Tab-separated table of C-alpha atoms in Angstrom:
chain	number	residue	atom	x	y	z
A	1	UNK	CA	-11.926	10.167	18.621
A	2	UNK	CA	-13.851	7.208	16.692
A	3	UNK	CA	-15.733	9.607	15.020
A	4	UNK	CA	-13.027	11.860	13.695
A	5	UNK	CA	-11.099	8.417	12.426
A	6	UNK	CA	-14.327	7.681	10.246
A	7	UNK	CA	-14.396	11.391	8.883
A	8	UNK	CA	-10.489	10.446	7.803
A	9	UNK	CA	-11.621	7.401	6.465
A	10	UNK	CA	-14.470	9.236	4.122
A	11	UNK	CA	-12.157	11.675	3.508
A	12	UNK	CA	-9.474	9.244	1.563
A	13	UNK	CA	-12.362	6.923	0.346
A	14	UNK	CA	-13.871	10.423	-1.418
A	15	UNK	CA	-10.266	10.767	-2.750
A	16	UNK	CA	-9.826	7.467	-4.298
A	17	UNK	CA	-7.464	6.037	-1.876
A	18	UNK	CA	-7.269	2.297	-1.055
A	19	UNK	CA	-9.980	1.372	1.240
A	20	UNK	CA	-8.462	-0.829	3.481
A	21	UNK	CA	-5.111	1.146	4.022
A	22	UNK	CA	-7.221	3.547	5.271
A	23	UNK	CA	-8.974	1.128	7.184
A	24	UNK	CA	-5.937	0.041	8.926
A	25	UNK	CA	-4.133	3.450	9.457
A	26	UNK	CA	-7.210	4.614	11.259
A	27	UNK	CA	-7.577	1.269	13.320
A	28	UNK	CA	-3.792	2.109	14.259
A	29	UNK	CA	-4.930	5.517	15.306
A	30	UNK	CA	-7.518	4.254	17.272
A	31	UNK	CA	-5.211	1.888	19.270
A	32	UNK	CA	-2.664	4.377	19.819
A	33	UNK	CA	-5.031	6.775	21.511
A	34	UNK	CA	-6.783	3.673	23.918
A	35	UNK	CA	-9.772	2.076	21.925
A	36	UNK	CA	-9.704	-2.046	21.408
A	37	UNK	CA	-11.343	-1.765	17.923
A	38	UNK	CA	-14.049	-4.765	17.009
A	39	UNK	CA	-14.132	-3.617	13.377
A	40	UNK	CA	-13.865	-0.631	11.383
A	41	UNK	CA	-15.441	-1.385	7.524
A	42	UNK	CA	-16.669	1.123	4.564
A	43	UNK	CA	-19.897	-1.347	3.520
A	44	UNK	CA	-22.661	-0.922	0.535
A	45	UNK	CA	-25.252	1.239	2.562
A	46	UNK	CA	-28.398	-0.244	0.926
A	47	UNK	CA	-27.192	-3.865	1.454
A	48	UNK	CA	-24.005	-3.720	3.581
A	49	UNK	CA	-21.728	-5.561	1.496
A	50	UNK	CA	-18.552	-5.096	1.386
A	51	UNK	CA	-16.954	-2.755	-0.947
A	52	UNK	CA	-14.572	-3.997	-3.691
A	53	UNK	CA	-12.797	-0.328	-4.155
A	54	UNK	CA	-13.211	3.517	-3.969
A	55	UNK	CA	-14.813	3.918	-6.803
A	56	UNK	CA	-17.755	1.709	-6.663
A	57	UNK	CA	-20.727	3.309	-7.672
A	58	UNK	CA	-23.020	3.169	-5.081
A	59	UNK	CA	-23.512	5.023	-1.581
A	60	UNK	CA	-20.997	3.906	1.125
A	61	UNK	CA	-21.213	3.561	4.869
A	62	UNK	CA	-18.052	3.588	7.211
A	63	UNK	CA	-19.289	1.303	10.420
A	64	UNK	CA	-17.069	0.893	13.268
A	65	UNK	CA	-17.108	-0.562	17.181
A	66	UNK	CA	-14.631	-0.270	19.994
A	67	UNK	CA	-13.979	-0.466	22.924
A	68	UNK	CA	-12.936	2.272	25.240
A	69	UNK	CA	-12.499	0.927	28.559
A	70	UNK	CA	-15.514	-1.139	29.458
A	71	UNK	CA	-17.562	1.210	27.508
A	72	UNK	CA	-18.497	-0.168	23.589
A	73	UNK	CA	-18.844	2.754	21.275
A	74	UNK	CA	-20.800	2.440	17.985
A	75	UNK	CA	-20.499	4.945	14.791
A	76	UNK	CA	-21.302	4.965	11.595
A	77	UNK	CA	-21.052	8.040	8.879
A	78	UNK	CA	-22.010	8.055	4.959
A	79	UNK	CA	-19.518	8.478	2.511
């Protein structure tokens, strides 16, 4: 589901883990079980910039969009 590939996402961000390998594999995921993804980021949550690595200081947001059929499915979670 979208919202268990964000939970993997925070969980490898927590661990250090390069952002946007994580980013892809989970995109992958996604695609494999039917969803046409729009995007899948981890963002600043005060400003939503984007994030240089895992260990930037300040409080994260994973946002993503797809597509699952004609339905378009929005999540976001905090890191």
């Amino acid at each position: 589901s979208l919202h268990q590939a964000l939970q993997e996402v925070a969980t490898d961000v927590r661990a250090g883990k390069n952002i946007s390998r994580s980013c892809t594999a989970a995109k992958k995921r996604l695609k494999k079980a039917g969803f046409k993804t729009d995007y899948l980021e981890v963002r600043v949550a005060e400003t939503l910039a984007p994030v240089k690595s895992s260990s930037e200081e300040a409080e994260l947001r994973i946002l993503a969009a797809c597509w699952l059929g004609k339905t378009r499915l929005i999540d976001n979670i905090a890191v």
